[in-house]
């Protein structure tokens, strides 16, 4: 199992770079969103519902991955589907 996990981590690292760099980029974007929301007196991500904050996290994660690997089709498809699922949750209708 360990060798299989290492292989997956190596593949992801080749596609997206080091995990720590990826995590810092995701955190920086979410922190910036919080600051913008605070300045405009909007709800900050920590005040979002679990579905809203989870969707935001997944979309930002895929956005950072897409920036690291712009031709990676899965990141685009995943982002579209996370937003589609959120839309269906939020508005109770399919796109």
Tab-separated table of C-alpha atoms in Angstrom:
chain	number	residue	atom	x	y	z
A	1	UNK	CA	0.000	0.000	0.000
A	2	UNK	CA	2.763	2.430	0.904
A	3	UNK	CA	4.431	2.129	-2.500
A	4	UNK	CA	1.074	2.757	-4.194
A	5	UNK	CA	0.510	5.872	-2.085
A	6	UNK	CA	4.028	7.094	-2.815
A	7	UNK	CA	3.420	6.629	-6.537
A	8	UNK	CA	0.224	8.718	-6.356
A	9	UNK	CA	1.985	11.441	-4.355
A	10	UNK	CA	4.813	11.498	-6.878
A	11	UNK	CA	2.350	11.813	-9.779
A	12	UNK	CA	0.501	14.640	-8.041
A	13	UNK	CA	3.782	16.363	-7.268
A	14	UNK	CA	4.783	16.155	-10.907
A	15	UNK	CA	1.433	17.626	-11.963
A	16	UNK	CA	0.963	20.303	-9.303
A	17	UNK	CA	4.223	20.841	-7.451
A	18	UNK	CA	4.993	20.350	-3.773
A	19	UNK	CA	2.052	19.906	-1.417
A	20	UNK	CA	3.253	22.605	0.988
A	21	UNK	CA	3.376	25.178	-1.817
A	22	UNK	CA	-0.083	24.139	-2.980
A	23	UNK	CA	-1.493	24.360	0.550
A	24	UNK	CA	0.030	27.818	1.071
A	25	UNK	CA	-1.476	29.051	-2.207
A	26	UNK	CA	-4.940	27.747	-1.307
A	27	UNK	CA	-4.671	29.302	2.162
A	28	UNK	CA	-3.526	32.643	0.754
A	29	UNK	CA	-6.475	32.835	-1.647
A	30	UNK	CA	-8.986	31.940	1.062
A	31	UNK	CA	-7.368	34.471	3.443
A	32	UNK	CA	-7.639	37.149	0.751
A	33	UNK	CA	-11.308	36.310	0.194
A	34	UNK	CA	-11.886	36.698	3.937
A	35	UNK	CA	-10.200	40.120	3.924
A	36	UNK	CA	-12.214	41.350	0.939
A	37	UNK	CA	-15.431	40.189	2.579
A	38	UNK	CA	-14.521	41.884	5.873
A	39	UNK	CA	-13.754	45.189	4.128
A	40	UNK	CA	-17.117	45.080	2.352
A	41	UNK	CA	-19.047	43.889	5.437
A	42	UNK	CA	-19.985	40.642	3.686
A	43	UNK	CA	-20.078	37.242	5.392
A	44	UNK	CA	-16.565	35.840	5.592
A	45	UNK	CA	-15.931	32.223	4.570
A	46	UNK	CA	-15.761	31.142	8.225
A	47	UNK	CA	-19.395	32.303	8.535
A	48	UNK	CA	-20.502	30.335	5.476
A	49	UNK	CA	-22.508	27.153	5.797
A	50	UNK	CA	-20.607	23.878	5.652
A	51	UNK	CA	-21.677	23.400	2.029
A	52	UNK	CA	-20.594	26.938	1.042
A	53	UNK	CA	-17.200	26.748	2.741
A	54	UNK	CA	-16.523	23.244	1.429
A	55	UNK	CA	-17.411	24.286	-2.109
A	56	UNK	CA	-15.183	27.345	-1.815
A	57	UNK	CA	-12.299	25.200	-0.586
A	58	UNK	CA	-12.687	22.663	-3.405
A	59	UNK	CA	-12.989	25.320	-6.110
A	60	UNK	CA	-9.953	27.242	-4.826
A	61	UNK	CA	-7.986	23.988	-4.595
A	62	UNK	CA	-8.820	23.138	-8.204
A	63	UNK	CA	-8.034	26.703	-9.274
A	64	UNK	CA	-4.564	26.454	-7.729
A	65	UNK	CA	-4.059	23.068	-9.386
A	66	UNK	CA	-5.189	24.501	-12.709
A	67	UNK	CA	-2.708	27.362	-12.354
A	68	UNK	CA	0.075	24.813	-11.780
A	69	UNK	CA	-1.013	22.550	-14.618
A	70	UNK	CA	-3.201	24.516	-17.088
A	71	UNK	CA	-3.785	21.588	-19.442
A	72	UNK	CA	-4.995	19.218	-16.732
A	73	UNK	CA	-8.530	18.529	-17.892
A	74	UNK	CA	-9.617	16.848	-14.640
A	75	UNK	CA	-9.143	20.054	-12.648
A	76	UNK	CA	-11.440	21.938	-15.023
A	77	UNK	CA	-14.079	19.196	-14.982
A	78	UNK	CA	-13.918	18.897	-11.191
A	79	UNK	CA	-14.315	22.662	-10.725
A	80	UNK	CA	-17.319	22.758	-13.057
A	81	UNK	CA	-18.930	19.864	-11.218
A	82	UNK	CA	-18.321	21.337	-7.750
A	83	UNK	CA	-20.003	24.552	-8.884
A	84	UNK	CA	-22.842	22.647	-10.557
A	85	UNK	CA	-23.487	20.670	-7.369
A	86	UNK	CA	-23.383	23.861	-5.306
A	87	UNK	CA	-25.830	25.554	-7.669
A	88	UNK	CA	-28.211	22.612	-7.377
A	89	UNK	CA	-27.905	22.684	-3.582
A	90	UNK	CA	-28.328	26.465	-3.336
A	91	UNK	CA	-31.188	26.906	-5.801
A	92	UNK	CA	-32.819	23.475	-5.758
A	93	UNK	CA	-32.687	23.089	-9.501
A	94	UNK	CA	-30.422	21.399	-12.001
A	95	UNK	CA	-28.382	23.313	-14.532
